[in-house]
PDB file of C-alpha atoms in Angstrom:
ATOM      1  CA  UNK K   1      18.965   7.392 -95.437  1.00 49.00           C
ATOM      2  CA  UNK K   2      16.874  10.459 -96.096  1.00 51.00           C
ATOM      3  CA  UNK K   3      17.341  13.709 -94.182  1.00 51.00           C
ATOM      4  CA  UNK K   4      13.896  13.208 -92.644  1.00 53.00           C
ATOM      5  CA  UNK K   5      14.767   9.828 -91.155  1.00 53.00           C
ATOM      6  CA  UNK K   6      14.967   9.724 -87.370  1.00 58.00           C
ATOM      7  CA  UNK K   7      18.267   9.022 -85.641  1.00 65.00           C
ATOM      8  CA  UNK K   8      18.626   5.479 -84.357  1.00 63.00           C
ATOM      9  CA  UNK K   9      19.267   5.463 -80.595  1.00 59.00           C
ATOM     10  CA  UNK K  10      21.207   2.456 -79.295  1.00 57.00           C
ATOM     11  CA  UNK K  11      19.611   0.524 -76.432  1.00 57.00           C
ATOM     12  CA  UNK K  12      20.840   1.416 -72.931  1.00 57.00           C
ATOM     13  CA  UNK K  13      23.738  -0.606 -71.600  1.00 54.00           C
ATOM     14  CA  UNK K  14      22.602  -3.311 -69.203  1.00 57.00           C
ATOM     15  CA  UNK K  15      24.670  -3.878 -66.063  1.00 60.00           C
ATOM     16  CA  UNK K  16      25.128  -7.366 -64.695  1.00 61.00           C
ATOM     17  CA  UNK K  17      25.247  -6.531 -60.975  1.00 59.00           C
ATOM     18  CA  UNK K  18      26.441 -10.038 -60.119  1.00 63.00           C
ATOM     19  CA  UNK K  19      29.700  -9.528 -62.033  1.00 66.00           C
ATOM     20  CA  UNK K  20      30.858  -6.419 -60.177  1.00 67.00           C
ATOM     21  CA  UNK K  21      34.156  -6.680 -58.241  1.00 73.00           C
ATOM     22  CA  UNK K  22      33.651  -7.642 -54.603  1.00 73.00           C
ATOM     23  CA  UNK K  23      35.112  -4.344 -53.382  1.00 76.00           C
ATOM     24  CA  UNK K  24      32.651  -2.332 -55.476  1.00 78.00           C
ATOM     25  CA  UNK K  25      29.707  -4.441 -54.353  1.00 75.00           C
ATOM     26  CA  UNK K  26      30.711  -3.887 -50.726  1.00 80.00           C
ATOM     27  CA  UNK K  27      30.805  -0.123 -51.288  1.00 80.00           C
ATOM     28  CA  UNK K  28      27.328  -0.250 -52.790  1.00 76.00           C
ATOM     29  CA  UNK K  29      25.940  -2.162 -49.818  1.00 77.00           C
ATOM     30  CA  UNK K  30      27.598   0.232 -47.383  1.00 79.00           C
ATOM     31  CA  UNK K  31      25.536   3.054 -48.902  1.00 80.00           C
ATOM     32  CA  UNK K  32      22.274   1.233 -48.217  1.00 80.00           C
ATOM     33  CA  UNK K  33      20.378   1.206 -44.955  1.00 79.00           C
ATOM     34  CA  UNK K  34      20.054  -1.905 -42.835  1.00 84.00           C
ATOM     35  CA  UNK K  35      16.449  -2.482 -43.917  1.00 84.00           C
ATOM     36  CA  UNK K  36      17.305  -2.252 -47.624  1.00 85.00           C
ATOM     37  CA  UNK K  37      20.138  -4.760 -47.282  1.00 87.00           C
ATOM     38  CA  UNK K  38      18.121  -7.294 -45.304  1.00 87.00           C
ATOM     39  CA  UNK K  39      14.915  -6.951 -47.314  1.00 86.00           C
ATOM     40  CA  UNK K  40      16.268  -6.453 -50.828  1.00 85.00           C
ATOM     41  CA  UNK K  41      19.995  -6.345 -51.569  1.00 82.00           C
ATOM     42  CA  UNK K  42      20.921  -9.684 -50.023  1.00 84.00           C
ATOM     43  CA  UNK K  43      18.291 -11.369 -52.205  1.00 85.00           C
ATOM     44  CA  UNK K  44      19.893 -10.251 -55.487  1.00 81.00           C
ATOM     45  CA  UNK K  45      22.234 -13.235 -55.741  1.00 83.00           C
ATOM     46  CA  UNK K  46      24.363 -15.653 -53.718  1.00 84.00           C
ATOM     47  CA  UNK K  47      27.388 -13.351 -53.937  1.00 83.00           C
ATOM     48  CA  UNK K  48      25.487 -10.345 -52.583  1.00 82.00           C
ATOM     49  CA  UNK K  49      24.055 -12.434 -49.752  1.00 86.00           C
ATOM     50  CA  UNK K  50      27.540 -13.627 -48.847  1.00 87.00           C
ATOM     51  CA  UNK K  51      28.899 -10.064 -48.789  1.00 85.00           C
ATOM     52  CA  UNK K  52      25.921  -8.872 -46.738  1.00 85.00           C
ATOM     53  CA  UNK K  53      27.009 -11.259 -43.963  1.00 89.00           C
ATOM     54  CA  UNK K  54      30.443  -9.652 -43.670  1.00 90.00           C
ATOM     55  CA  UNK K  55      30.655  -8.034 -40.189  1.00 93.00           C
ATOM     56  CA  UNK K  56      32.372  -4.973 -41.693  1.00 90.00           C
ATOM     57  CA  UNK K  57      29.095  -4.097 -43.459  1.00 90.00           C
ATOM     58  CA  UNK K  58      27.411  -3.767 -40.064  1.00 94.00           C
ATOM     59  CA  UNK K  59      29.685  -1.381 -38.174  1.00 95.00           C
ATOM     60  CA  UNK K  60      27.025   1.280 -38.705  1.00 93.00           C
ATOM     61  CA  UNK K  61      23.265   0.606 -38.571  1.00 92.00           C
ATOM     62  CA  UNK K  62      20.744   3.299 -39.493  1.00 88.00           C
ATOM     63  CA  UNK K  63      17.078   2.387 -39.017  1.00 82.00           C
ATOM     64  CA  UNK K  64      15.841   5.841 -40.047  1.00 74.00           C
ATOM     65  CA  UNK K  65      16.139   5.352 -43.827  1.00 58.00           C
ATOM     66  CA  UNK K  66      12.947   3.402 -44.469  1.00 57.00           C
ATOM     67  CA  UNK K  67      11.841   4.837 -47.804  1.00 50.00           C
ATOM     68  CA  UNK K  68       8.059   4.669 -48.199  1.00 48.00           C
ATOM     69  CA  UNK K  69       7.619   1.828 -45.744  1.00 54.00           C
ATOM     70  CA  UNK K  70       5.211   2.214 -42.875  1.00 56.00           C
ATOM     71  CA  UNK K  71       5.702   0.934 -39.362  1.00 53.00           C
ATOM     72  CA  UNK K  72       3.247  -1.926 -39.850  1.00 56.00           C
ATOM     73  CA  UNK K  73       4.911  -3.253 -42.996  1.00 61.00           C
ATOM     74  CA  UNK K  74       7.888  -4.915 -41.282  1.00 70.00           C
ATOM     75  CA  UNK K  75       9.031  -6.011 -37.847  1.00 82.00           C
ATOM     76  CA  UNK K  76      11.860  -3.538 -37.387  1.00 82.00           C
ATOM     77  CA  UNK K  77      12.833  -5.055 -34.050  1.00 86.00           C
ATOM     78  CA  UNK K  78      13.612  -8.396 -35.700  1.00 90.00           C
ATOM     79  CA  UNK K  79      15.466  -6.698 -38.566  1.00 89.00           C
ATOM     80  CA  UNK K  80      17.545  -4.661 -36.127  1.00 91.00           C
ATOM     81  CA  UNK K  81      18.476  -7.775 -34.156  1.00 94.00           C
ATOM     82  CA  UNK K  82      19.560  -9.522 -37.370  1.00 93.00           C
ATOM     83  CA  UNK K  83      21.763  -6.551 -38.246  1.00 93.00           C
ATOM     84  CA  UNK K  84      23.320  -6.467 -34.769  1.00 96.00           C
ATOM     85  CA  UNK K  85      23.990 -10.212 -34.869  1.00 96.00           C
ATOM     86  CA  UNK K  86      25.773  -9.868 -38.201  1.00 95.00           C
ATOM     87  CA  UNK K  87      28.110  -7.244 -36.761  1.00 95.00           C
ATOM     88  CA  UNK K  88      29.531  -9.950 -34.456  1.00 96.00           C
ATOM     89  CA  UNK K  89      30.293  -7.381 -31.780  1.00 95.00           C
ATOM     90  CA  UNK K  90      31.824  -4.882 -34.201  1.00 96.00           C
ATOM     91  CA  UNK K  91      28.914  -2.414 -34.232  1.00 97.00           C
ATOM     92  CA  UNK K  92      30.129   1.150 -33.628  1.00 98.00           C
ATOM     93  CA  UNK K  93      27.178   3.365 -34.577  1.00 97.00           C
ATOM     94  CA  UNK K  94      23.419   2.850 -34.465  1.00 96.00           C
ATOM     95  CA  UNK K  95      20.415   5.121 -34.912  1.00 92.00           C
ATOM     96  CA  UNK K  96      17.086   3.511 -34.053  1.00 88.00           C
ATOM     97  CA  UNK K  97      14.922   6.287 -35.382  1.00 78.00           C
ATOM     98  CA  UNK K  98      11.383   5.798 -34.096  1.00 78.00           C
ATOM     99  CA  UNK K  99      11.535   2.072 -33.408  1.00 80.00           C
ATOM    100  CA  UNK K 100      13.446   1.778 -30.138  1.00 86.00           C
ATOM    101  CA  UNK K 101      12.218  -0.222 -27.161  1.00 89.00           C
ATOM    102  CA  UNK K 102      13.774  -1.064 -23.794  1.00 92.00           C
ATOM    103  CA  UNK K 103      14.372  -4.612 -24.966  1.00 94.00           C
ATOM    104  CA  UNK K 104      15.936  -3.573 -28.263  1.00 93.00           C
ATOM    105  CA  UNK K 105      18.310  -1.037 -26.699  1.00 95.00           C
ATOM    106  CA  UNK K 106      19.381  -3.627 -24.131  1.00 96.00           C
ATOM    107  CA  UNK K 107      19.910  -6.213 -26.874  1.00 96.00           C
ATOM    108  CA  UNK K 108      22.251  -3.831 -28.689  1.00 96.00           C
ATOM    109  CA  UNK K 109      24.106  -2.757 -25.540  1.00 97.00           C
ATOM    110  CA  UNK K 110      24.801  -6.316 -24.443  1.00 97.00           C
ATOM    111  CA  UNK K 111      26.256  -7.272 -27.838  1.00 96.00           C
ATOM    112  CA  UNK K 112      27.985  -4.041 -28.814  1.00 97.00           C
ATOM    113  CA  UNK K 113      30.134  -2.943 -25.886  1.00 94.00           C
ATOM    114  CA  UNK K 114      32.376  -0.870 -28.183  1.00 96.00           C
ATOM    115  CA  UNK K 115      29.490   1.288 -29.439  1.00 98.00           C
ATOM    116  CA  UNK K 116      30.561   4.918 -29.938  1.00 98.00           C
ATOM    117  CA  UNK K 117      27.373   6.508 -31.324  1.00 98.00           C
ATOM    118  CA  UNK K 118      23.709   6.066 -30.306  1.00 96.00           C
ATOM    119  CA  UNK K 119      20.679   7.836 -31.751  1.00 93.00           C
ATOM    120  CA  UNK K 120      17.087   7.629 -30.509  1.00 90.00           C
ATOM    121  CA  UNK K 121      14.030   9.490 -31.689  1.00 79.00           C
ATOM    122  CA  UNK K 122      10.267   9.862 -31.504  1.00 71.00           C
ATOM    123  CA  UNK K 123       9.497   7.168 -28.941  1.00 63.00           C
ATOM    124  CA  UNK K 124       7.097   7.640 -26.072  1.00 58.00           C
ATOM    125  CA  UNK K 125       5.945   4.537 -24.173  1.00 69.00           C
ATOM    126  CA  UNK K 126       8.295   1.926 -25.649  1.00 83.00           C
ATOM    127  CA  UNK K 127      11.406   3.234 -23.895  1.00 87.00           C
ATOM    128  CA  UNK K 128      11.479   3.971 -20.174  1.00 89.00           C
ATOM    129  CA  UNK K 129      13.989   5.948 -18.152  1.00 90.00           C
ATOM    130  CA  UNK K 130      14.918   2.846 -16.143  1.00 92.00           C
ATOM    131  CA  UNK K 131      15.287   0.697 -19.253  1.00 92.00           C
ATOM    132  CA  UNK K 132      17.430   3.262 -21.012  1.00 93.00           C
ATOM    133  CA  UNK K 133      19.729   3.793 -18.024  1.00 94.00           C
ATOM    134  CA  UNK K 134      20.202   0.034 -17.604  1.00 94.00           C
ATOM    135  CA  UNK K 135      21.386  -0.156 -21.212  1.00 95.00           C
ATOM    136  CA  UNK K 136      23.522   2.998 -21.237  1.00 96.00           C
ATOM    137  CA  UNK K 137      25.563   1.700 -18.307  1.00 96.00           C
ATOM    138  CA  UNK K 138      26.875  -1.012 -20.636  1.00 97.00           C
ATOM    139  CA  UNK K 139      28.271   1.531 -23.139  1.00 97.00           C
ATOM    140  CA  UNK K 140      31.349   3.149 -21.549  1.00 97.00           C
ATOM    141  CA  UNK K 141      32.921   4.010 -24.928  1.00 98.00           C
ATOM    142  CA  UNK K 142      29.977   6.070 -26.179  1.00 98.00           C
ATOM    143  CA  UNK K 143      31.125   9.376 -27.697  1.00 98.00           C
ATOM    144  CA  UNK K 144      27.941  10.581 -29.433  1.00 98.00           C
ATOM    145  CA  UNK K 145      24.367  10.490 -28.141  1.00 97.00           C
ATOM    146  CA  UNK K 146      21.346  11.953 -29.951  1.00 94.00           C
ATOM    147  CA  UNK K 147      17.817  12.108 -28.536  1.00 91.00           C
ATOM    148  CA  UNK K 148      14.886  13.647 -30.423  1.00 86.00           C
ATOM    149  CA  UNK K 149      11.239  14.151 -29.467  1.00 75.00           C
ATOM    150  CA  UNK K 150      11.218  11.479 -26.766  1.00 71.00           C
ATOM    151  CA  UNK K 151       8.717  11.100 -23.960  1.00 73.00           C
ATOM    152  CA  UNK K 152      11.184  10.636 -21.116  1.00 80.00           C
ATOM    153  CA  UNK K 153      13.301  12.997 -19.055  1.00 84.00           C
ATOM    154  CA  UNK K 154      16.757  11.481 -18.624  1.00 89.00           C
ATOM    155  CA  UNK K 155      19.232  11.758 -15.775  1.00 94.00           C
ATOM    156  CA  UNK K 156      22.061  13.336 -17.758  1.00 95.00           C
ATOM    157  CA  UNK K 157      24.346  13.335 -14.748  1.00 96.00           C
ATOM    158  CA  UNK K 158      24.065   9.541 -14.624  1.00 97.00           C
ATOM    159  CA  UNK K 159      24.532   9.350 -18.401  1.00 97.00           C
ATOM    160  CA  UNK K 160      27.718  11.379 -18.122  1.00 97.00           C
ATOM    161  CA  UNK K 161      29.132   9.151 -15.399  1.00 97.00           C
ATOM    162  CA  UNK K 162      28.266   6.011 -17.405  1.00 97.00           C
ATOM    163  CA  UNK K 163      29.799   7.433 -20.600  1.00 97.00           C
ATOM    164  CA  UNK K 164      32.905   9.413 -19.594  1.00 97.00           C
ATOM    165  CA  UNK K 165      34.081   9.722 -23.221  1.00 97.00           C
ATOM    166  CA  UNK K 166      30.965  11.547 -24.405  1.00 98.00           C
ATOM    167  CA  UNK K 167      31.945  14.344 -26.804  1.00 98.00           C
ATOM    168  CA  UNK K 168      28.715  15.072 -28.694  1.00 98.00           C
ATOM    169  CA  UNK K 169      25.263  15.412 -27.118  1.00 98.00           C
ATOM    170  CA  UNK K 170      22.188  16.408 -29.141  1.00 96.00           C
ATOM    171  CA  UNK K 171      18.758  16.683 -27.525  1.00 94.00           C
ATOM    172  CA  UNK K 172      15.724  18.023 -29.396  1.00 90.00           C
ATOM    173  CA  UNK K 173      12.750  18.655 -27.112  1.00 84.00           C
ATOM    174  CA  UNK K 174      10.536  20.460 -29.645  1.00 76.00           C
ATOM    175  CA  UNK K 175       7.006  19.116 -29.847  1.00 59.00           C
ATOM    176  CA  UNK K 176       7.038  18.019 -26.209  1.00 55.00           C
ATOM    177  CA  UNK K 177       7.218  21.370 -24.447  1.00 46.00           C
ATOM    178  CA  UNK K 178       3.834  20.972 -22.756  1.00 43.00           C
ATOM    179  CA  UNK K 179       4.882  17.558 -21.492  1.00 44.00           C
ATOM    180  CA  UNK K 180       8.138  18.873 -20.119  1.00 48.00           C
ATOM    181  CA  UNK K 181       6.457  21.868 -18.499  1.00 47.00           C
ATOM    182  CA  UNK K 182       4.153  19.551 -16.592  1.00 40.00           C
ATOM    183  CA  UNK K 183       6.803  17.282 -15.024  1.00 44.00           C
ATOM    184  CA  UNK K 184      10.097  19.161 -14.932  1.00 46.00           C
ATOM    185  CA  UNK K 185       9.990  21.872 -12.282  1.00 40.00           C
ATOM    186  CA  UNK K 186      13.701  22.646 -12.465  1.00 50.00           C
ATOM    187  CA  UNK K 187      14.505  24.464 -15.695  1.00 82.00           C
ATOM    188  CA  UNK K 188      18.192  23.618 -15.467  1.00 92.00           C
ATOM    189  CA  UNK K 189      18.064  19.885 -14.707  1.00 92.00           C
ATOM    190  CA  UNK K 190      19.682  18.947 -18.001  1.00 94.00           C
ATOM    191  CA  UNK K 191      22.168  21.817 -17.915  1.00 95.00           C
ATOM    192  CA  UNK K 192      23.418  21.036 -14.414  1.00 96.00           C
ATOM    193  CA  UNK K 193      23.753  17.340 -15.212  1.00 96.00           C
ATOM    194  CA  UNK K 194      25.786  18.166 -18.302  1.00 97.00           C
ATOM    195  CA  UNK K 195      27.980  20.646 -16.446  1.00 97.00           C
ATOM    196  CA  UNK K 196      28.752  18.238 -13.639  1.00 97.00           C
ATOM    197  CA  UNK K 197      29.307  14.978 -15.504  1.00 98.00           C
ATOM    198  CA  UNK K 198      30.276  15.719 -19.133  1.00 98.00           C
ATOM    199  CA  UNK K 199      33.571  17.666 -19.032  1.00 97.00           C
ATOM    200  CA  UNK K 200      34.771  16.205 -22.348  1.00 97.00           C
ATOM    201  CA  UNK K 201      31.920  17.604 -24.449  1.00 98.00           C
ATOM    202  CA  UNK K 202      32.911  19.283 -27.720  1.00 98.00           C
ATOM    203  CA  UNK K 203      29.480  19.624 -29.333  1.00 98.00           C
ATOM    204  CA  UNK K 204      26.235  20.314 -27.473  1.00 97.00           C
ATOM    205  CA  UNK K 205      22.777  20.831 -28.940  1.00 96.00           C
ATOM    206  CA  UNK K 206      19.787  21.587 -26.708  1.00 94.00           C
ATOM    207  CA  UNK K 207      16.846  22.503 -28.932  1.00 92.00           C
ATOM    208  CA  UNK K 208      13.694  23.624 -27.143  1.00 89.00           C
ATOM    209  CA  UNK K 209      15.173  23.095 -23.676  1.00 90.00           C
ATOM    210  CA  UNK K 210      14.128  25.153 -20.612  1.00 89.00           C
ATOM    211  CA  UNK K 211      17.711  26.081 -19.759  1.00 92.00           C
ATOM    212  CA  UNK K 212      18.209  29.462 -18.050  1.00 91.00           C
ATOM    213  CA  UNK K 213      21.189  31.778 -17.832  1.00 90.00           C
ATOM    214  CA  UNK K 214      22.345  29.979 -14.685  1.00 92.00           C
ATOM    215  CA  UNK K 215      22.302  26.663 -16.485  1.00 94.00           C
ATOM    216  CA  UNK K 216      24.203  28.092 -19.437  1.00 93.00           C
ATOM    217  CA  UNK K 217      26.900  29.498 -17.153  1.00 92.00           C
ATOM    218  CA  UNK K 218      27.225  26.115 -15.435  1.00 95.00           C
ATOM    219  CA  UNK K 219      27.745  24.428 -18.817  1.00 96.00           C
ATOM    220  CA  UNK K 220      30.317  26.975 -19.963  1.00 94.00           C
ATOM    221  CA  UNK K 221      32.220  26.564 -16.693  1.00 95.00           C
ATOM    222  CA  UNK K 222      31.936  22.771 -16.549  1.00 97.00           C
ATOM    223  CA  UNK K 223      32.665  21.950 -20.195  1.00 97.00           C
ATOM    224  CA  UNK K 224      35.977  23.704 -20.987  1.00 96.00           C
ATOM    225  CA  UNK K 225      36.479  21.883 -24.310  1.00 96.00           C
ATOM    226  CA  UNK K 226      33.130  22.954 -25.796  1.00 95.00           C
ATOM    227  CA  UNK K 227      33.509  24.028 -29.450  1.00 95.00           C
ATOM    228  CA  UNK K 228      29.911  24.202 -30.671  1.00 95.00           C
ATOM    229  CA  UNK K 229      26.770  25.109 -28.715  1.00 94.00           C
ATOM    230  CA  UNK K 230      23.301  25.097 -30.306  1.00 94.00           C
ATOM    231  CA  UNK K 231      20.518  26.565 -28.137  1.00 92.00           C
ATOM    232  CA  UNK K 232      17.783  27.136 -30.703  1.00 90.00           C
ATOM    233  CA  UNK K 233      14.288  27.659 -29.262  1.00 89.00           C
ATOM    234  CA  UNK K 234      15.653  27.994 -25.721  1.00 88.00           C
ATOM    235  CA  UNK K 235      13.570  30.997 -24.726  1.00 85.00           C
ATOM    236  CA  UNK K 236      14.446  31.193 -21.018  1.00 84.00           C
ATOM    237  CA  UNK K 237      17.983  32.478 -21.604  1.00 81.00           C
ATOM    238  CA  UNK K 238      18.684  36.183 -21.337  1.00 72.00           C
ATOM    239  CA  UNK K 239      22.295  36.876 -22.246  1.00 65.00           C
ATOM    240  CA  UNK K 240      23.827  39.915 -20.622  1.00 57.00           C
ATOM    241  CA  UNK K 241      27.160  41.197 -19.381  1.00 54.00           C
ATOM    242  CA  UNK K 242      29.895  38.657 -18.687  1.00 61.00           C
ATOM    243  CA  UNK K 243      27.684  35.694 -19.572  1.00 56.00           C
ATOM    244  CA  UNK K 244      27.205  37.019 -23.099  1.00 57.00           C
ATOM    245  CA  UNK K 245      30.962  37.469 -23.469  1.00 58.00           C
ATOM    246  CA  UNK K 246      31.625  33.964 -22.200  1.00 59.00           C
ATOM    247  CA  UNK K 247      28.974  32.475 -24.514  1.00 58.00           C
ATOM    248  CA  UNK K 248      30.514  34.259 -27.486  1.00 60.00           C
ATOM    249  CA  UNK K 249      34.004  33.149 -26.490  1.00 63.00           C
ATOM    250  CA  UNK K 250      35.250  36.579 -25.534  1.00 42.00           C
ATOM    251  CA  UNK K 251      35.728  35.962 -21.829  1.00 42.00           C
ATOM    252  CA  UNK K 252      36.627  32.451 -20.734  1.00 41.00           C
ATOM    253  CA  UNK K 253      37.161  33.573 -17.146  1.00 38.00           C
ATOM    254  CA  UNK K 254      33.602  34.776 -16.582  1.00 36.00           C
TER     255      UNK K 254
END
């Protein structure tokens, strides 16, 4: 071979996905979202479809990871119900993303009484306060609740009583400030509900809330186990004196 001859590159190694060990295949499926498993992965072969029906695959359902799909491409309500059914009551964590409805939340709550984590986001007319509260009352073991950019104002006192084990609460109200200003006359509604009914909280996030210094003090007094507090974009709080010390952890008796 002459010095000017090009180097021969061997062809890339081809992987036969159907011959992978069952344990490795399960790990691969666990890294995929519910939509990807139901729409693609389970169609690879008989073995993958069989593994995709294992309830252990469905202890966590995340409907947020939708790739480039648009809302009109698939019926996410039907897909979510399929995923919940496959969990056979073993579902522990679910995040609906933007596709929650009263009916869908109720469907999950009635079949997943051991649920520990619930995430909702970017819904407006599809979820009502009454519908949500009816469902949340069926989830006494809930430890984490996340709500982002919703169109409803919740009764957090009632949520706390329904979910006495709640340790993490994240509420992002950004993008809906005008809406909240128009219907919520009491700046500290959320804060007082949290302070009164969520004594086990460790992590609290209230982004864009209308909480005031009084509400913050109520939370610090009512949630003695609080480890992390995120109050970004909460512009009604003016820290001063003992409240600032208590917020910074320097004076727990304030």
